[in-house]
Short mmCIF file of C-alpha atoms and ligand atoms in Angstrom, two decimals:
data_model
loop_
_atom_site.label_atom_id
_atom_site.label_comp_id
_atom_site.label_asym_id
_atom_site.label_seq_id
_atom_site.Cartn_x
_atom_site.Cartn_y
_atom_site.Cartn_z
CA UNK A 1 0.00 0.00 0.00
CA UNK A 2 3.01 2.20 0.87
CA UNK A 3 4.59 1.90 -2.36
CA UNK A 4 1.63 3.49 -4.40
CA UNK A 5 1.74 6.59 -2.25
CA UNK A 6 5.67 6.81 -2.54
CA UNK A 7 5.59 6.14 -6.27
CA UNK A 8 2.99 9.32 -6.36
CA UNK A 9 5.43 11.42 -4.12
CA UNK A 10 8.03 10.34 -6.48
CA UNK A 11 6.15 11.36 -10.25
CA UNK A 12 5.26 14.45 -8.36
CA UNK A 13 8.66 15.72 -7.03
CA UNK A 14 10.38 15.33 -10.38
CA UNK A 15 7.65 17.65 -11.72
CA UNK A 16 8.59 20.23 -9.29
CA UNK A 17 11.50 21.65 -10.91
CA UNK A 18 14.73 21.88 -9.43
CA UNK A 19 14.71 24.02 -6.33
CA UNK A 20 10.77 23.46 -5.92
CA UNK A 21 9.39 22.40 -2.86
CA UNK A 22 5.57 21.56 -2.12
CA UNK A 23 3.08 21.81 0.87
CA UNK A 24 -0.11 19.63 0.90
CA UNK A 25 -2.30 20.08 3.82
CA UNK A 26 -4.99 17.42 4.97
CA UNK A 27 -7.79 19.17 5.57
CA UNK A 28 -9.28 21.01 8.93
CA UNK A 29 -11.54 19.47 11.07
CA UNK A 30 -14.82 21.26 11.14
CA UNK A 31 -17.34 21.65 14.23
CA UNK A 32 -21.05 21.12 12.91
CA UNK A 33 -22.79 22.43 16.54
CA UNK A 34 -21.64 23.51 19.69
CA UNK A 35 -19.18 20.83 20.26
CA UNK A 36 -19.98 17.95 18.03
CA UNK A 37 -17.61 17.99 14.64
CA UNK A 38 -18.85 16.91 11.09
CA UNK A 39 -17.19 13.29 10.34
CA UNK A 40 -14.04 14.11 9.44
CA UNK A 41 -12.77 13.50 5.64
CA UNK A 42 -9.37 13.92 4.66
CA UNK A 43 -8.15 16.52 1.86
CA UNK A 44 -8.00 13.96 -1.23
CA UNK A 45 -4.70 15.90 -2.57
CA UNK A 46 -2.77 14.62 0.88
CA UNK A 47 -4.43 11.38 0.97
CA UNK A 48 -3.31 10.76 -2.84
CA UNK A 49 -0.13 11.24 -1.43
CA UNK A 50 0.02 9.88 1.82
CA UNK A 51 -2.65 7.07 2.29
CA UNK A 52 -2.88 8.56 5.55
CA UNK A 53 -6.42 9.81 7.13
CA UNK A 54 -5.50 11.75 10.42
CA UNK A 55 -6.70 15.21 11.00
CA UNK A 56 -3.72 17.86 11.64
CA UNK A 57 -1.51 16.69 8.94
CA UNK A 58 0.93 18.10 6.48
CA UNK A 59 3.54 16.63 3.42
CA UNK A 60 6.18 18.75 2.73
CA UNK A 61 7.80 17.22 -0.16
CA UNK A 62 11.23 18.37 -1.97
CA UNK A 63 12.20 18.29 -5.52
CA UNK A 64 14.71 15.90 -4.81
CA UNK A 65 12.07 13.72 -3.59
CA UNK A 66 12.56 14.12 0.39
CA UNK A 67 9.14 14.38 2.02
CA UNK A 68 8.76 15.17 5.48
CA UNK A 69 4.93 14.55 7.30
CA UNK A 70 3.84 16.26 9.81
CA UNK A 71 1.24 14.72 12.29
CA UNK A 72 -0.34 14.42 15.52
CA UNK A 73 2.00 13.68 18.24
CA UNK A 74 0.83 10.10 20.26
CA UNK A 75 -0.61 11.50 23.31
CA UNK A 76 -2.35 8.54 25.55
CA UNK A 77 -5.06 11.18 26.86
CA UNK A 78 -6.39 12.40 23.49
CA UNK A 79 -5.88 8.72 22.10
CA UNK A 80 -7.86 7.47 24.85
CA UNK A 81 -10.58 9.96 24.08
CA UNK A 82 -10.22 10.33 20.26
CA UNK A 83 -9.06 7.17 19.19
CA UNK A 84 -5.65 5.70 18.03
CA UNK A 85 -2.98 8.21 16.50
CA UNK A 86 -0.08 7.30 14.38
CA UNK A 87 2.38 9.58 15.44
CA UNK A 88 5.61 10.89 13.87
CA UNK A 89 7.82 8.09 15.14
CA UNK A 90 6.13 5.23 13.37
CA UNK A 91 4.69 7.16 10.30
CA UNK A 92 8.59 7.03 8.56
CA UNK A 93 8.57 3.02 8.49
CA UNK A 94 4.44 3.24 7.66
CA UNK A 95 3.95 5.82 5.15
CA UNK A 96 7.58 5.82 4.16
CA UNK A 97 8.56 9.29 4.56
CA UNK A 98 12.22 10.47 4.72
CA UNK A 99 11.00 12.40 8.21
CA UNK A 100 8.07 13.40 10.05
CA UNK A 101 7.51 15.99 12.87
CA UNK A 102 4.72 16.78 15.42
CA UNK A 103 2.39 18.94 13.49
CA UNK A 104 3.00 21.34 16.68
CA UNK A 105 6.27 21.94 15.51
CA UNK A 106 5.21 22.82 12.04
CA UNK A 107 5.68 26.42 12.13
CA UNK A 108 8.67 26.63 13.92
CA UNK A 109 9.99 24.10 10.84
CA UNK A 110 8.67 24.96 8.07
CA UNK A 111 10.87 27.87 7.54
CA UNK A 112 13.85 25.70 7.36
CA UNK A 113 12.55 23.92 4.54
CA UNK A 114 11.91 26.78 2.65
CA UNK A 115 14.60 28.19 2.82
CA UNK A 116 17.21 28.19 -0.43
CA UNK A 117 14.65 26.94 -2.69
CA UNK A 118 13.20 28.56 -5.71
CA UNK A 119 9.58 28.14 -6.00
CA UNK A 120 7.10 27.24 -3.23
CA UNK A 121 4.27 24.70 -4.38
CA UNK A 122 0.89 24.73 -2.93
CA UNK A 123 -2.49 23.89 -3.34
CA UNK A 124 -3.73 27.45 -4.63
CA UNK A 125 -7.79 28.48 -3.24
CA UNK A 126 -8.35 25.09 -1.73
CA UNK A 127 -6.81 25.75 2.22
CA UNK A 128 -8.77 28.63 3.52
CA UNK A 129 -5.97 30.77 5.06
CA UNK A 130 -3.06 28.62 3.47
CA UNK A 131 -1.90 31.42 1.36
CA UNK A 132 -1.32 33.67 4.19
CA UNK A 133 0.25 31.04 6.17
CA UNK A 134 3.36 30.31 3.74
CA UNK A 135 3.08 34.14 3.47
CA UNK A 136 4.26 34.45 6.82
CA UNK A 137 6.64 31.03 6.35
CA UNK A 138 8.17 33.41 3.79
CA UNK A 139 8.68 36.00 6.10
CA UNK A 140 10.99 34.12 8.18
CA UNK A 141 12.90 33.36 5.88
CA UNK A 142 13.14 36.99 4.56
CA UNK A 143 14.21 37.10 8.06
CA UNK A 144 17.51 35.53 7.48
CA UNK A 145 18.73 36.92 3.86
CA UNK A 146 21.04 38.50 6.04
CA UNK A 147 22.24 35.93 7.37
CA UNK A 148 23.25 33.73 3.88
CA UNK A 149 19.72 32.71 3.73
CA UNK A 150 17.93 32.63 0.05
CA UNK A 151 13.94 32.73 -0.06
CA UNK A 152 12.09 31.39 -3.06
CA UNK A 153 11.26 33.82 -5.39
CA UNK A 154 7.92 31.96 -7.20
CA UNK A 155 4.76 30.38 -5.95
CA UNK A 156 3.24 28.09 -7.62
CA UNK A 157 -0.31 26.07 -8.22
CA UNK A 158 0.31 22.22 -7.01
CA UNK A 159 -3.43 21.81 -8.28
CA UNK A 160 -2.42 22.33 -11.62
CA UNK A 161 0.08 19.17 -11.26
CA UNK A 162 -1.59 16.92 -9.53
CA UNK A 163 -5.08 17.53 -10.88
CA UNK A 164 -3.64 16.49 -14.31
CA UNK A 165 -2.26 13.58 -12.53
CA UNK A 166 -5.50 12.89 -10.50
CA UNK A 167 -7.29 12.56 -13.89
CA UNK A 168 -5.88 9.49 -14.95
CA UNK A 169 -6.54 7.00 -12.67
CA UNK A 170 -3.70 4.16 -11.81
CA UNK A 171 -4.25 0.51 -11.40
CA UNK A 172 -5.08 0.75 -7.20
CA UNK A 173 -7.17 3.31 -7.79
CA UNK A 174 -9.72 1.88 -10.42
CA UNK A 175 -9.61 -1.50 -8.23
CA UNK A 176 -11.25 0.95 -5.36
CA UNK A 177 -13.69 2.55 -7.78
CA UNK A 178 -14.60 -0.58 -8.89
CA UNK A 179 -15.65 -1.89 -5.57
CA UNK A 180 -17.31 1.55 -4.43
CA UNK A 181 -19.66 1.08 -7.68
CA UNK A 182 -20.29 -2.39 -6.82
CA UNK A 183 -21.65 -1.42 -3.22
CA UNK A 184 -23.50 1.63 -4.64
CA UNK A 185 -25.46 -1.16 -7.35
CA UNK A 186 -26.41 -3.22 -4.59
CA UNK A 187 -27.58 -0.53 -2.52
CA UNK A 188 -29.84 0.93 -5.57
CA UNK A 189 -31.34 -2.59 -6.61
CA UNK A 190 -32.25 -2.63 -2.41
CA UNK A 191 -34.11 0.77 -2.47
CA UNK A 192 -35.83 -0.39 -5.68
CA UNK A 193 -36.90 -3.46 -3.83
CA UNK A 194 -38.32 -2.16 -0.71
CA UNK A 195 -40.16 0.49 -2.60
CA UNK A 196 -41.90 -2.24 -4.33
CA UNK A 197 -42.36 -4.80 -1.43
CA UNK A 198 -43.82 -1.74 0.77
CA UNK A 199 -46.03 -0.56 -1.99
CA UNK A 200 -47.48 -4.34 -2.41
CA UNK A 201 -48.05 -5.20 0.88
CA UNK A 202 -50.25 -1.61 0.82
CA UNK A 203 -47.29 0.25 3.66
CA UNK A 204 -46.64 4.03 3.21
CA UNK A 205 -43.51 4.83 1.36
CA UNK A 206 -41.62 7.98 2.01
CA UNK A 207 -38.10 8.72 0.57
CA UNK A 208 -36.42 8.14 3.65
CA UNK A 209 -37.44 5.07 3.55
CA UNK A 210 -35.68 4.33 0.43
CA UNK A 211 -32.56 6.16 1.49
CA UNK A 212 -32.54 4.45 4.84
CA UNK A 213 -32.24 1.16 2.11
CA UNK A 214 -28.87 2.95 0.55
CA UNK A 215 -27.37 3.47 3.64
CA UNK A 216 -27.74 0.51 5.00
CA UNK A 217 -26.08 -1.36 2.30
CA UNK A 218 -23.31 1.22 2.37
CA UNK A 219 -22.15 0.56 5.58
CA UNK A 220 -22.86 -3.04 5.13
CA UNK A 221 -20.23 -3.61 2.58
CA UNK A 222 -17.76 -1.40 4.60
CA UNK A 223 -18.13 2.06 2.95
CA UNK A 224 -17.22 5.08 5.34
CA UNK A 225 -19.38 7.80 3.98
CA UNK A 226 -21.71 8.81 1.36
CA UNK A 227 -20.04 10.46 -1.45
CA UNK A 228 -22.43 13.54 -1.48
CA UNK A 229 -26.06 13.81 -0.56
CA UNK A 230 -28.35 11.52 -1.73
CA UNK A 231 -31.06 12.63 -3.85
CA UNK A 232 -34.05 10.17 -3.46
CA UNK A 233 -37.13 12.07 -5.26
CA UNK A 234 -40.75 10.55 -5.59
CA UNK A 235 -42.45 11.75 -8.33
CA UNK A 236 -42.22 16.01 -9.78
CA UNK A 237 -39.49 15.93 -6.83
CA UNK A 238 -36.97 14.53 -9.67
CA UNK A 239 -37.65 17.67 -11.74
CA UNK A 240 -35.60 19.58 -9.08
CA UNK A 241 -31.90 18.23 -9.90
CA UNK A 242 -30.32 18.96 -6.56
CA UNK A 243 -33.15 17.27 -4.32
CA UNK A 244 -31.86 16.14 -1.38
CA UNK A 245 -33.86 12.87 0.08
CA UNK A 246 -36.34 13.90 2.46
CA UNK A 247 -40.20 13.05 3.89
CA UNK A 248 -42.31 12.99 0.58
CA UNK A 249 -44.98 9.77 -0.18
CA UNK A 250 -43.71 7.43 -2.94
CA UNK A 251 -46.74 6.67 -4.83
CA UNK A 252 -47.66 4.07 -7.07
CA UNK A 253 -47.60 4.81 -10.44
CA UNK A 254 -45.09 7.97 -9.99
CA UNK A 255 -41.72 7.40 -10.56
CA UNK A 256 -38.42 7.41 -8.12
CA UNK A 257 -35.04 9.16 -9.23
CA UNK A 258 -32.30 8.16 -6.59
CA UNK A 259 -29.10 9.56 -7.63
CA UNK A 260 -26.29 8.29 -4.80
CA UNK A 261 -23.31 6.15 -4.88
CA UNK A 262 -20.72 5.72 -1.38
CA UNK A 263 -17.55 6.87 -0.60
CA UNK A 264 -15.22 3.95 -0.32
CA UNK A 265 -11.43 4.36 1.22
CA UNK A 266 -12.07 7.64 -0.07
CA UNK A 267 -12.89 7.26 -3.63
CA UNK A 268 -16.24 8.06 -4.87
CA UNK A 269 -18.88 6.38 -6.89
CA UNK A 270 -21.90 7.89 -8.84
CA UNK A 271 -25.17 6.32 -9.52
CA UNK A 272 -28.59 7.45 -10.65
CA UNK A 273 -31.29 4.97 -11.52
CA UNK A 274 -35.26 6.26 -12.09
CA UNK A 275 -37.68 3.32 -11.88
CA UNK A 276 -41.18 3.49 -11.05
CA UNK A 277 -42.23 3.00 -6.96
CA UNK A 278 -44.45 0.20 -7.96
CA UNK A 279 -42.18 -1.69 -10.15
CA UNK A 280 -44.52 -1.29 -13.05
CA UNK A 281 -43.69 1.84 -15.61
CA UNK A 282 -46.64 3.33 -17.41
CA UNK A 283 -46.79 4.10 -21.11
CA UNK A 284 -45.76 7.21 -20.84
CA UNK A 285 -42.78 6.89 -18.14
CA UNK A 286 -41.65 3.92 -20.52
CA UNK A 287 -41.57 6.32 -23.67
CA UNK A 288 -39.33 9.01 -21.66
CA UNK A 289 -37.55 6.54 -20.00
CA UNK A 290 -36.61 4.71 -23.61
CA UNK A 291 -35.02 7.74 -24.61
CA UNK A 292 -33.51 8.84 -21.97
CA UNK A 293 -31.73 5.57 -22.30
CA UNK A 294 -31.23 5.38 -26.21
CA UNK A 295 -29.42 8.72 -25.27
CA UNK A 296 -26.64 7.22 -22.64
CA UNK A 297 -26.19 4.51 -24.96
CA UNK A 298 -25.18 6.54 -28.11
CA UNK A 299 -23.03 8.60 -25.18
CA UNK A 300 -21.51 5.63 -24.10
CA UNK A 301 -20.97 4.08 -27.74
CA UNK A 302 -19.20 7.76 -28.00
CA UNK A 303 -16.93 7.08 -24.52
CA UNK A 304 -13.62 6.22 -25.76
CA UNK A 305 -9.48 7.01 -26.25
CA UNK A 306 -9.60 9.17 -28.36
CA UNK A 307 -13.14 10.93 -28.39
CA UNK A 308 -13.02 14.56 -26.80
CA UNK A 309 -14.68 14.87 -23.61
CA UNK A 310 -17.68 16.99 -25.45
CA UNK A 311 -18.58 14.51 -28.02
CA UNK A 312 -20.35 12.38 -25.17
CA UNK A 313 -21.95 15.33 -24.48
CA UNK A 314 -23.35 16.30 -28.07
CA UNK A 315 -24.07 12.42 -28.94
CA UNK A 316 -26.33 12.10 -25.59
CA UNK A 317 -28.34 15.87 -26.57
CA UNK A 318 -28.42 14.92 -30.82
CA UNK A 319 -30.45 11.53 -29.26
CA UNK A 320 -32.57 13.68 -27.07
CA UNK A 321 -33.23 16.48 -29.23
CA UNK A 322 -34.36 14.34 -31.87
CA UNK A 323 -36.63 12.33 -28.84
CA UNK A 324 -37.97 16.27 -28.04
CA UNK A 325 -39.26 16.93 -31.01
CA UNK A 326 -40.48 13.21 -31.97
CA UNK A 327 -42.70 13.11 -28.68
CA UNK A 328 -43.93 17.04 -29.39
CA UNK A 329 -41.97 18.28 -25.80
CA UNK A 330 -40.70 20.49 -28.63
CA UNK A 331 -43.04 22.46 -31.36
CA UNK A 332 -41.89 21.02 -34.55
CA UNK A 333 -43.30 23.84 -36.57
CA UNK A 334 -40.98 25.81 -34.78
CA UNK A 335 -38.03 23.77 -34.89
CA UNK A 336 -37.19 21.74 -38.33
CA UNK A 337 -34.63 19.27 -37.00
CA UNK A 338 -32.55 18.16 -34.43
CA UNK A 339 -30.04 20.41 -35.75
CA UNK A 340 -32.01 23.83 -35.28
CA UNK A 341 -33.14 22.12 -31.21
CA UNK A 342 -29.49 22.18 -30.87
CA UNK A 343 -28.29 24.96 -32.43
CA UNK A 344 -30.88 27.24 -30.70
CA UNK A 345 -30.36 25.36 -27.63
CA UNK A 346 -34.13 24.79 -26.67
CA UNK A 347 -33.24 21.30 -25.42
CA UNK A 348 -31.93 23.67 -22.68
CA UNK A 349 -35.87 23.34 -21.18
CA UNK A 350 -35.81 19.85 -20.44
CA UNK A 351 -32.04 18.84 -20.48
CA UNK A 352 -30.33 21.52 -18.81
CA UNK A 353 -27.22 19.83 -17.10
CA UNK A 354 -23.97 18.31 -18.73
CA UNK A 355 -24.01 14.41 -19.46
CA UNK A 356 -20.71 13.71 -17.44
CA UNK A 357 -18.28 15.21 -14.78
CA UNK A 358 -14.83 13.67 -14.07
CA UNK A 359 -15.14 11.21 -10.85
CA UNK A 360 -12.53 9.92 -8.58
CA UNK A 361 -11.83 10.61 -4.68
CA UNK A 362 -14.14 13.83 -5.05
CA UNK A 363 -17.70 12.55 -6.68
CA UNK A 364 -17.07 15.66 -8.62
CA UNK A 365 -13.25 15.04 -9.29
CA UNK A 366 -9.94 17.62 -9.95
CA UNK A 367 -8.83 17.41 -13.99
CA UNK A 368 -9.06 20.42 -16.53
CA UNK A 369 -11.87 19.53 -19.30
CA UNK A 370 -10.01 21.21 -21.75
CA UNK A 371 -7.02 19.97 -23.59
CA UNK A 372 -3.47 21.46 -22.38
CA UNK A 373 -1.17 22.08 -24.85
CA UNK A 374 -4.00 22.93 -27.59
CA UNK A 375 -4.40 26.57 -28.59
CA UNK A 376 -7.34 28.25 -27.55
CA UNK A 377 -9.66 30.05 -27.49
CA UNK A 378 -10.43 28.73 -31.09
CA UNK A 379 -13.67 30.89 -30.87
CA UNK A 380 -16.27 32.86 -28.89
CA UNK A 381 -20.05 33.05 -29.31
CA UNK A 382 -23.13 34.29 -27.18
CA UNK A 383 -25.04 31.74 -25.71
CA UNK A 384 -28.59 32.19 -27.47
CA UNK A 385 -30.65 31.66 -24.55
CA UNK A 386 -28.54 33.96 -21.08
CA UNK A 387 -26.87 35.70 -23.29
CA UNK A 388 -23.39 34.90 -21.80
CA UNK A 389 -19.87 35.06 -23.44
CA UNK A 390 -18.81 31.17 -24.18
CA UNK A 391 -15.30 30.89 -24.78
CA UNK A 392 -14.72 27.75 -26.93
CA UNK A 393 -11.27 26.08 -25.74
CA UNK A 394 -10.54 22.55 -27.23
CA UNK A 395 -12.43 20.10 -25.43
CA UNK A 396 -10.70 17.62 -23.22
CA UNK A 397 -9.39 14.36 -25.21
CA UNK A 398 -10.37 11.00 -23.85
CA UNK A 399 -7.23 8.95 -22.39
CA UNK A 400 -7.38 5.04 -21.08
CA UNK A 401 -7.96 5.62 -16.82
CA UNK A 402 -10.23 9.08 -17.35
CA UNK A 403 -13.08 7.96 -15.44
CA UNK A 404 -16.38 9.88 -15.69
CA UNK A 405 -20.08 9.58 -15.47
CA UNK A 406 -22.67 9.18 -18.11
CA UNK A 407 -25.77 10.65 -17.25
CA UNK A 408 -28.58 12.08 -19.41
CA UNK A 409 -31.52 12.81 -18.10
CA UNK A 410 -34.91 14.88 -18.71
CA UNK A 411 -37.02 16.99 -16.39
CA UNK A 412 -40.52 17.82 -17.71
CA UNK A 413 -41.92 20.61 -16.13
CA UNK A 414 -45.88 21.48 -16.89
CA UNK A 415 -45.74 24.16 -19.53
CA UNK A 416 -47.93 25.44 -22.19
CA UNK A 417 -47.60 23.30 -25.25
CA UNK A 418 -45.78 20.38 -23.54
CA UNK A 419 -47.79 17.22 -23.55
CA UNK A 420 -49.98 16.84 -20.63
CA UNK A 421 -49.16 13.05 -19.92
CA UNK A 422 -45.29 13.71 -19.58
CA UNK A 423 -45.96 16.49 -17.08
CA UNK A 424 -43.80 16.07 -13.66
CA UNK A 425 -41.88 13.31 -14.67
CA UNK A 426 -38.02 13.43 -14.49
CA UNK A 427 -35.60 10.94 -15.81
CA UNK A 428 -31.83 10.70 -15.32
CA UNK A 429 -29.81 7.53 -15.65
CA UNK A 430 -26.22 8.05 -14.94
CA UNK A 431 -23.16 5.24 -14.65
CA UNK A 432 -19.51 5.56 -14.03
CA UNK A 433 -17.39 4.87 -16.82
CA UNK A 434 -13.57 3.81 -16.94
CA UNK A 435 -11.63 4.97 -20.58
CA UNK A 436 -10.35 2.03 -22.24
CA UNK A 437 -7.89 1.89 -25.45
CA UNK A 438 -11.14 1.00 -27.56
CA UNK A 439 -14.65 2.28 -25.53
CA UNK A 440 -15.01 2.15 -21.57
CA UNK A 441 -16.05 -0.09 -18.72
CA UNK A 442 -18.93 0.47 -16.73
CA UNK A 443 -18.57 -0.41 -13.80
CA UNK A 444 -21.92 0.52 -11.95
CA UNK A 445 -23.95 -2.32 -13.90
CA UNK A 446 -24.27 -4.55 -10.93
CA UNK A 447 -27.77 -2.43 -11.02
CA UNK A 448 -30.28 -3.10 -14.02
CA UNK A 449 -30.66 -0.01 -16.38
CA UNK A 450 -33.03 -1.80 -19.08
CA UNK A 451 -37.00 -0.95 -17.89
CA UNK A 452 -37.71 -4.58 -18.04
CA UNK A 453 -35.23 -5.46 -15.98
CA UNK A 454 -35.79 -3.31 -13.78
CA UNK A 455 -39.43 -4.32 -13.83
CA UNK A 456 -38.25 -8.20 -13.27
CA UNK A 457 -36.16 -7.20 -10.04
CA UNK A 458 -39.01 -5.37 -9.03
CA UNK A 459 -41.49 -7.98 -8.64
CA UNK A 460 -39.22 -10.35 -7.23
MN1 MN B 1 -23.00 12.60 -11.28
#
C-alpha cells in the first residue's frame, strides 16, 4: 500500500523543478454544533499522497524527492478519548517518509525547509488561510537573507500538477472505484426493492425510507461515507436536480429518481437509476424513459481514447433532441430538425445539465476539461438563450484511466404546449465509466438499467 503513495510522491517531485518544494495540507476538522464535529474527511490531494487519514496533517515534499509529514503527536489522553494516533515516530517506516515531525512543531519548521529553494508549491484556493500562512513562512525566511539565507522567489499552483495527474486513474485506484460502484449497485437494486415490497403489501412509502435502504447497504459492505447527498425524489421531486432525500410519499404509479453512490477508502462512486415505486412503468414513463436511455447509450458508444470529452456530451443531446421533437416536448413547426433544437439550444428546457463530470476521490473530481497544450480560445459566441460570453477552448481528449459519469436525463416541467401526460416526470440515468484503449467499462452495472429489468427485479 506504501509503495503506491511513494511512487505518487516520487512522479510528483520530479515535476517540481529543481529548487521546488511543495506543501499539501490534509484538511481542517470542522465543528457542525456547539461541540460535536462533522465526520471528518481527509483533503484527497494529501491522501493521494500519503494514504494517511488523520486530522492535523501536512507533506512537505522536496524536488529531490525528500518528504517530510507532519502529524499528531501520540498522546495517551487524546488517544484514549479520540481514538488511536499514528504519530511521527512510526509514520517514517508506515507511510515511508524520509522524516516526520509533530504537526505542533510545524511552524517553527517549516521555515527551514523553505529556505534556499526557488519556488514554493501549494495547493492554490483550496486551504482557507493557506496562502497567508506560507506568506508568513516566507517571512521568516526573509528574516535571514542576512544571514546567507535565500527565499524562493515563485509560488506556484500544485493543483495544476496533480489535478492532471488525478485525472488518470492508476491501477489501485480503479480496483477501489470498482468496488465503491459495486456497493453503490447493490444498494440501488435494495431501495428499488423495498419500494416495491412496501407498496405491495399496501405500507406508506416515504423517501427516507428508500434512502434508509442505501445506507444501509453502504455501511454493510464497509463504505465510510456517502459520497455527497443523496437525492431520493418521488415523483415532480426529480424535476428539481439537486433534491436532497427527504419526507415525501412514494406513490404508485409515480416514478423514483435516486441519484447516490458511497464513498469507499475515499474514492467516490456515482449512480442514478429512475424506476417506477411500484415496479410497473406506465406508457408514458416507458416512452421518456426509452429515450432517456437510447441517449446514454449513443453517449456511451461515443466514450472512448480518443473521443473529446464533449462529443459524449453532443451524442447524448443529438439523441434527445431528436426524442424532443419526436414526442412534441418540442413544437416542430418551430423547430425543423434536431439540428435547429441544438443549435438554438431549446433542449436547454428539459435537459439543462452536462451528461458527465470527471469522478474519482471527489464525486465531482480535480482534472481540466479542456485539452493542455492545444491553442485556444479557437472561438467565442453568445449563448442564445442567457446571453453569456462562451469561450470555446478545445475540449478535453479522452485517455485510457479518465473515469467519468454518463448521465442524461430529462425533467418535464408542466408548460404550455408540452404534452400533458409527460408532465412532472423526471428521468436521469447516470453510470460511471472507466476509458479504455477501444470504448469504456462500466462499472456501476451490478444495477439493471433496461426498464424490463428493472421491472423483473421489481417484482421479485
Ligand atoms: Mn454525477
Amino acid at each position: 500500500m506504501t509503495c503506491v503513495y511513494a511512487q505518487r510522491r516520487a512522479l510528483l517531485a520530479a515535476q517540481l523543478g529543481a529548487g521546488g518544494v511543495a506543501i499539501i495540507p490534509t484538511a481542517p476538522e470542522r465543528a457542525r454544533n456547539r461541540d460535536t464535529g462533522y465526520l471528518y474527511r481527509h483533503d484527497s490531494y494529501f491522501y493521494y499522497l500519503t494514504g494517511f487519514s488523520e486530522p492535523n496533517a501536512c507533506l512537505v515534499l522536496g524536488a529531490d524527492g525528500t518528504s517530510v509529514l507532519f502529524c499528531q503527536p501520540k498522546d495517551l489522553e487524546r488517544e484514549i478519548w479520540d481514538g488511536i494516533r499514528l504519530g511521527p515516530e512510526a509514520a517514517v517506516a508506515e507511510l515511508g517518509v524520509s522524516q516526520a515531525y509533530s504537526c505542533t512543531e510545524l511552524d517553527a519548521r517549516l521555515p527551514r525547509l523553505l529556505e534556499n529553494r526557488e519556488r514554493v508549491w501549494f495547493p492554490f484556493a483550496t486551504h482557507e488561510g493557506l496562502a497567508a500562512r506560507v506568506e508568513a513562512w516566507l517571512g521568516q525566511v526573509k528574516g535571514r537573507v542576512r544571514f546567507g539565507a535565500q527565499c524562493p522567489a515563485e509560488q506556484a499552483d500544485l493543483c495544476a500538477l496533480l489535478d492532471e495527474m488525478r485525472l488518470v486513474k492508476d491501477a489501485h485506484e480503479i480496483a477501489i472505484l470498482r468496488r465503491a460502484a459495486a456497493i453503490s449497485a447493490r444498494a440501488h437494486m435494495r431501495a428499488m426493492q423495498r419500494s416495491a415490497r412496501m407498496l405491495r403489501a399496501g405500507q406508506e412509502v416515504r423517501e427516507y425510507h428508500l434512502d434508509a435502504e442505501l445506507l444501509h447497504e453502504f455501511r454493510q459492505q464497509g463504505s465510510q461515507y456517502v459520497a455527497y447527498g443523496s437525492i431520493v425524489a418521488a415523483g415532480a421531486n426529480a424535476c428539481v436536480l439537486h433534491y436532497q432525500a427527504d419526507k415525501a410519499p412514494v406513490r404508485a404509479g409515480e416514478l423514483v429518481l435516486i441519484d447516490a453512490g458511497c464513498e469507499l477508502d475515499g474514492y467516490a462512486s456515482d449512480i442514478t437509476r429512475t424506476f417506477p415505486a411500484d415496479g410497473r412503468f406506465t406508457g408514458p414513463q416507458r416512452t421518456l424513459y426509452d429515450l432517456v436511455l437510447a441517449s446514454q447509450k449513443a453517449a456511451v458508444a461515443t466514450t472512448r481514447a480518443g473521443a473529446r470529452f464533449d462529443d459524449v456530451h453532443d451524442a447524448a443531446v443529438a439523441v434527445l433532441a431528436q426524442g424532443m421533437l419526436d414526442l412534441g416536448l418540442l413544437d416542430r413547426s418551430k423547430y425543423g430538425s434536431a439540428q435547429d433544437v441544438i443549435e438554438s439550444r431549446a433542449y436547454f428546457q428539459f435537459y439543462m445539465h452536462r451528461t458527465g463530470h470527471w469522478m474519482g476521490m471527489d464525486v465531482h473530481d480535480c482534472g481540466s476539461y479542456v485539452e493542455p497544450g492545444e491553442p485556444g480560445p479557437d472561438s467565442e459566441r453568445r449563448d442564445p438563450l442567457s446571453g453569456e460570453l462562451i469561450i470555446h477552448r478545445p475540449s478535453r481528449i479522452l485517455r485510457p484511466g479518465m473515469v467519468t459519469t454518463i448521465e442524461p436525463g430529462i425533467y418535464v416541467r408542466p408548460a404550455p404546449g408540452v404534452p400533458e401526460p409527460f408532465h412532472n416526470i423526471g428521468i436521469r440515468i447516470e453510470d460511471d465509466a472507466v476509458v479504455t484503449e477501444t470504448g469504456c467499462e462500466l462499472i456501476t452495472r451490478g444495477v439493471p438499467v433496461e426498464a424490463d429489468e428493472i421491472e423483473a427485479l421489481m417484482r421479485d
